[in-house]
């Protein structure tokens, strides 16, 4: 099997993760239990996840000139991701403040930092997009930049997988260039106003769509009439912070390798489950062997 080439355009953050028995309510202060500082950001997470899942992956993003930026570049590179075109912008890197409870639920506040500087793409970056098998994008950098990457990818025959997260307005030009849309319930509700009750509404936006449902698995549908529910892989959940990123990256890798999309969703479900067994974001992203160990074929 030929190694698939994935280019990820998106955010890189330093995640400051604290655990506690419960998530604090507004105005409440709780005594936590543990704290870790790990590289994150949906773009960097998905790039690392794609590399660990077996892809040849390059990351297009921006980090700050601070100490967090130095650590981010080193850790992303060490994961086997191509960072030749990872920008360094004067100022602060993106930071995510993450709170996790004993059930693995989380609440996250993101300060974009250098990610907000991704307001255009250079010609070398666009060349990388054109030469990829799959472009994987999210919405934690300026949406106009994601749209530009997707339009260029579509024109070059590169498949476009859009993880429309976080829930922000998505321009029609970006949806028109999207081959596979991946959203959770909150994001589906924002895009269609219907959520899990009518997931097929996502197919008004893109020809293929996946709605992730957490512990209930995922729904996949396409305009050819396919509509299936893929059950979640049962594991003891420690932290669900990066499980969605592991899922989306594995889905892009498997589809890029030529798997049937439904089978790719099943493999992605195994990746999300494997990730949820560990605390943290990038440090929890699973290897291909770990995904294969949990994968349940139809």
XYZ file of C-alpha atoms in Angstrom, residues 98-212:
115
model
C -8.230 22.742 29.174
C -10.193 21.433 32.155
C -10.979 17.699 32.374
C -13.254 15.922 34.880
C -13.160 12.324 36.142
C -15.548 11.199 33.385
C -13.239 12.519 30.682
C -15.478 15.460 29.783
C -13.699 18.724 29.100
C -14.094 22.475 28.772
C -11.615 24.426 26.634
C -10.740 28.103 26.182
C -8.409 28.915 23.276
C -6.316 32.069 22.847
C -5.300 32.066 19.148
C -1.956 33.903 19.362
C 0.127 33.233 16.237
C -2.666 31.218 14.650
C -4.479 34.451 13.867
C -1.569 35.489 11.625
C -2.419 32.804 9.049
C -4.213 35.282 6.810
C -2.802 34.016 3.522
C -0.856 31.134 1.980
C 2.493 31.358 0.204
C 3.144 29.771 -3.158
C 5.280 26.971 -1.620
C 2.422 26.237 0.788
C -0.066 26.109 -2.075
C 2.281 23.793 -3.982
C 2.278 21.418 -1.008
C -1.533 21.455 -1.069
C -1.630 20.682 -4.789
C 0.782 17.757 -4.427
C -1.067 16.106 -1.516
C -3.524 13.227 -1.719
C -5.644 14.747 1.047
C -5.957 18.258 2.490
C -7.167 18.160 6.086
C -8.396 21.445 7.562
C -10.219 22.858 10.582
C -11.468 26.320 11.550
C -9.103 27.511 14.301
C -7.239 29.745 11.825
C -8.837 32.457 9.635
C -11.577 30.840 7.560
C -10.535 32.730 4.431
C -7.175 30.938 4.547
C -8.854 27.537 4.884
C -11.122 28.422 1.980
C -8.163 29.379 -0.208
C -6.426 26.084 0.573
C -9.565 24.069 -0.155
C -10.293 25.801 -3.458
C -6.713 25.228 -4.627
C -6.879 21.594 -3.507
C -10.139 20.994 -5.357
C -8.706 22.458 -8.563
C -5.662 20.162 -8.268
C -7.673 16.999 -7.574
C -6.605 16.812 -3.937
C -9.347 15.446 -1.678
C -10.558 17.939 0.927
C -11.574 16.781 4.409
C -13.019 19.631 6.463
C -13.438 19.286 10.204
C -15.761 22.277 10.676
C -14.614 22.970 14.231
C -15.058 25.119 16.158
C -18.622 26.083 15.236
C -18.183 29.261 13.195
C -19.874 30.448 9.976
C -18.592 28.497 6.975
C -18.648 30.276 3.591
C -20.345 28.550 0.644
C -17.046 28.550 -1.290
C -15.425 26.368 1.352
C -18.322 23.919 1.511
C -18.378 23.717 -2.301
C -14.724 22.624 -2.252
C -15.224 20.056 0.532
C -15.320 16.345 -0.317
C -15.904 15.045 3.216
C -17.357 17.088 6.082
C -16.706 15.994 9.692
C -18.613 17.607 12.584
C -19.840 16.836 16.080
C -23.392 17.512 17.285
C -22.735 21.120 18.304
C -21.127 21.919 14.963
C -23.885 20.142 13.004
C -26.504 22.168 14.874
C -24.665 25.386 14.037
C -24.382 24.481 10.352
C -27.835 23.028 9.706
C -30.000 23.859 12.728
C -30.911 20.169 13.022
C -28.093 18.215 14.695
C -28.416 14.487 15.352
C -32.157 14.368 14.686
C -31.605 14.860 10.964
C -27.940 14.214 10.127
C -28.737 13.865 6.435
C -29.128 17.663 6.393
C -25.320 17.765 6.309
C -25.491 16.343 2.792
C -27.013 19.621 1.643
C -23.589 21.100 2.415
C -21.131 18.418 1.234
C -21.322 15.191 -0.809
C -20.116 13.067 2.144
C -20.490 13.757 5.852
C -19.629 12.249 9.208
C -21.436 13.240 12.402
C -19.489 12.156 15.474
